[in-house]
Amino acid sequence: LTPVVVTTTTTQPIGQVLGEKIGANATLDELIAKTKYGQTSNDVKLLQNALRKAGFFPRWVRSTGWYGPITRAAVAKYQASK
């Protein structure tokens, strides 16, 4: 897998995905560890965007910040790929 850059709305890079930093201090694995099913937060939105950039979250689904069944499936796909 190739690392991908996650960007903010200002289009300034804030990090890379697989094992690298996303946002201020969180890696993709850290975002997974600190979010849970049913949660709604900006961390979930960052997780969804990072999973999309890595090819695990569907491109046709908008990042809402809600950790529902689509996010859970994307996390499972990511974890199975490791």
PDB file of C-alpha atoms in Angstrom:
ATOM      1  CA  LEU A   1       0.000   0.000   0.000  1.00  0.00           C
ATOM      2  CA  THR A   2       1.170   3.485  -0.786  1.00  0.00           C
ATOM      3  CA  PRO A   3       0.928   6.173   1.927  1.00  0.00           C
ATOM      4  CA  VAL A   4      -1.554   8.917   1.135  1.00  0.00           C
ATOM      5  CA  VAL A   5      -1.713  12.506   2.296  1.00  0.00           C
ATOM      6  CA  VAL A   6      -4.724  13.590   4.333  1.00  0.00           C
ATOM      7  CA  THR A   7      -5.577  17.242   3.831  1.00  0.00           C
ATOM      8  CA  THR A   8      -7.644  19.815   5.686  1.00  0.00           C
ATOM      9  CA  THR A   9     -10.215  22.103   4.104  1.00  0.00           C
ATOM     10  CA  THR A  10      -7.369  24.554   3.517  1.00  0.00           C
ATOM     11  CA  THR A  11      -5.649  21.825   1.465  1.00  0.00           C
ATOM     12  CA  GLN A  12      -2.511  21.903   3.587  1.00  0.00           C
ATOM     13  CA  PRO A  13      -1.134  18.392   4.246  1.00  0.00           C
ATOM     14  CA  ILE A  14      -1.588  17.237   7.823  1.00  0.00           C
ATOM     15  CA  GLY A  15       0.075  13.846   7.539  1.00  0.00           C
ATOM     16  CA  GLN A  16       0.160  10.467   5.920  1.00  0.00           C
ATOM     17  CA  VAL A  17      -1.946   7.439   6.576  1.00  0.00           C
ATOM     18  CA  LEU A  18      -0.549   3.964   7.243  1.00  0.00           C
ATOM     19  CA  GLY A  19       1.576   4.231  10.367  1.00  0.00           C
ATOM     20  CA  GLU A  20       2.269   7.909   9.826  1.00  0.00           C
ATOM     21  CA  LYS A  21       0.820  10.950  11.529  1.00  0.00           C
ATOM     22  CA  ILE A  22      -2.693  12.238  10.825  1.00  0.00           C
ATOM     23  CA  GLY A  23      -3.761  15.553  12.251  1.00  0.00           C
ATOM     24  CA  ALA A  24      -1.769  16.738  15.229  1.00  0.00           C
ATOM     25  CA  ASN A  25      -0.562  13.454  16.756  1.00  0.00           C
ATOM     26  CA  ALA A  26      -2.772  10.543  15.717  1.00  0.00           C
ATOM     27  CA  THR A  27      -1.891   7.657  13.426  1.00  0.00           C
ATOM     28  CA  LEU A  28      -4.626   5.701  11.702  1.00  0.00           C
ATOM     29  CA  ASP A  29      -4.260   2.960  14.318  1.00  0.00           C
ATOM     30  CA  GLU A  30      -4.521   5.537  17.128  1.00  0.00           C
ATOM     31  CA  LEU A  31      -7.701   6.967  15.586  1.00  0.00           C
ATOM     32  CA  ILE A  32      -9.156   3.454  15.468  1.00  0.00           C
ATOM     33  CA  ALA A  33      -8.179   2.882  19.112  1.00  0.00           C
ATOM     34  CA  LYS A  34      -9.768   6.097  20.360  1.00  0.00           C
ATOM     35  CA  THR A  35     -13.052   5.852  18.439  1.00  0.00           C
ATOM     36  CA  LYS A  36     -15.880   3.356  18.850  1.00  0.00           C
ATOM     37  CA  TYR A  37     -19.006   2.171  17.136  1.00  0.00           C
ATOM     38  CA  GLY A  38     -21.919   4.580  17.574  1.00  0.00           C
ATOM     39  CA  GLN A  39     -19.679   7.575  18.322  1.00  0.00           C
ATOM     40  CA  THR A  40     -19.999  10.916  16.527  1.00  0.00           C
ATOM     41  CA  SER A  41     -16.895  13.128  16.561  1.00  0.00           C
ATOM     42  CA  ASN A  42     -14.288  14.928  14.504  1.00  0.00           C
ATOM     43  CA  ASP A  43     -11.900  12.031  15.212  1.00  0.00           C
ATOM     44  CA  VAL A  44     -14.342   9.687  13.468  1.00  0.00           C
ATOM     45  CA  LYS A  45     -14.453  12.063  10.501  1.00  0.00           C
ATOM     46  CA  LEU A  46     -10.633  12.083  10.374  1.00  0.00           C
ATOM     47  CA  LEU A  47     -10.713   8.277  10.555  1.00  0.00           C
ATOM     48  CA  GLN A  48     -13.228   8.053   7.697  1.00  0.00           C
ATOM     49  CA  ASN A  49     -11.174  10.406   5.527  1.00  0.00           C
ATOM     50  CA  ALA A  50      -7.952   8.520   6.258  1.00  0.00           C
ATOM     51  CA  LEU A  51      -9.595   5.172   5.518  1.00  0.00           C
ATOM     52  CA  ARG A  52     -10.946   6.590   2.237  1.00  0.00           C
ATOM     53  CA  LYS A  53      -7.504   7.848   1.197  1.00  0.00           C
ATOM     54  CA  ALA A  54      -6.085   4.393   1.981  1.00  0.00           C
ATOM     55  CA  GLY A  55      -8.791   2.732  -0.151  1.00  0.00           C
ATOM     56  CA  PHE A  56     -10.864   1.157   2.639  1.00  0.00           C
ATOM     57  CA  PHE A  57     -13.786   3.608   3.002  1.00  0.00           C
ATOM     58  CA  PRO A  58     -16.183   3.909   0.022  1.00  0.00           C
ATOM     59  CA  ARG A  59     -15.593   7.014  -2.086  1.00  0.00           C
ATOM     60  CA  TRP A  60     -19.341   7.425  -2.665  1.00  0.00           C
ATOM     61  CA  VAL A  61     -20.084   7.745   1.084  1.00  0.00           C
ATOM     62  CA  ARG A  62     -19.745  11.184   2.669  1.00  0.00           C
ATOM     63  CA  SER A  63     -17.634  11.445   5.829  1.00  0.00           C
ATOM     64  CA  THR A  64     -20.200  12.306   8.487  1.00  0.00           C
ATOM     65  CA  GLY A  65     -18.221  11.783  11.678  1.00  0.00           C
ATOM     66  CA  TRP A  66     -20.631   9.020  12.754  1.00  0.00           C
ATOM     67  CA  TYR A  67     -19.049   5.597  13.378  1.00  0.00           C
ATOM     68  CA  GLY A  68     -21.680   3.322  11.901  1.00  0.00           C
ATOM     69  CA  PRO A  69     -21.692   0.042   9.963  1.00  0.00           C
ATOM     70  CA  ILE A  70     -19.826   1.438   6.935  1.00  0.00           C
ATOM     71  CA  THR A  71     -17.007   2.772   9.104  1.00  0.00           C
ATOM     72  CA  ARG A  72     -16.894  -0.482  11.066  1.00  0.00           C
ATOM     73  CA  ALA A  73     -16.578  -2.474   7.818  1.00  0.00           C
ATOM     74  CA  ALA A  74     -13.824  -0.144   6.548  1.00  0.00           C
ATOM     75  CA  VAL A  75     -11.885  -0.512   9.820  1.00  0.00           C
ATOM     76  CA  ALA A  76     -12.219  -4.313   9.597  1.00  0.00           C
ATOM     77  CA  LYS A  77     -10.900  -4.275   6.010  1.00  0.00           C
ATOM     78  CA  TYR A  78      -7.961  -2.097   7.049  1.00  0.00           C
ATOM     79  CA  GLN A  79      -7.114  -4.321  10.025  1.00  0.00           C
ATOM     80  CA  ALA A  80      -7.385  -7.495   7.887  1.00  0.00           C
ATOM     81  CA  SER A  81      -4.906  -5.998   5.405  1.00  0.00           C
ATOM     82  CA  LYS A  82      -2.170  -5.610   8.018  1.00  0.00           C
TER      83      LYS A  82
END
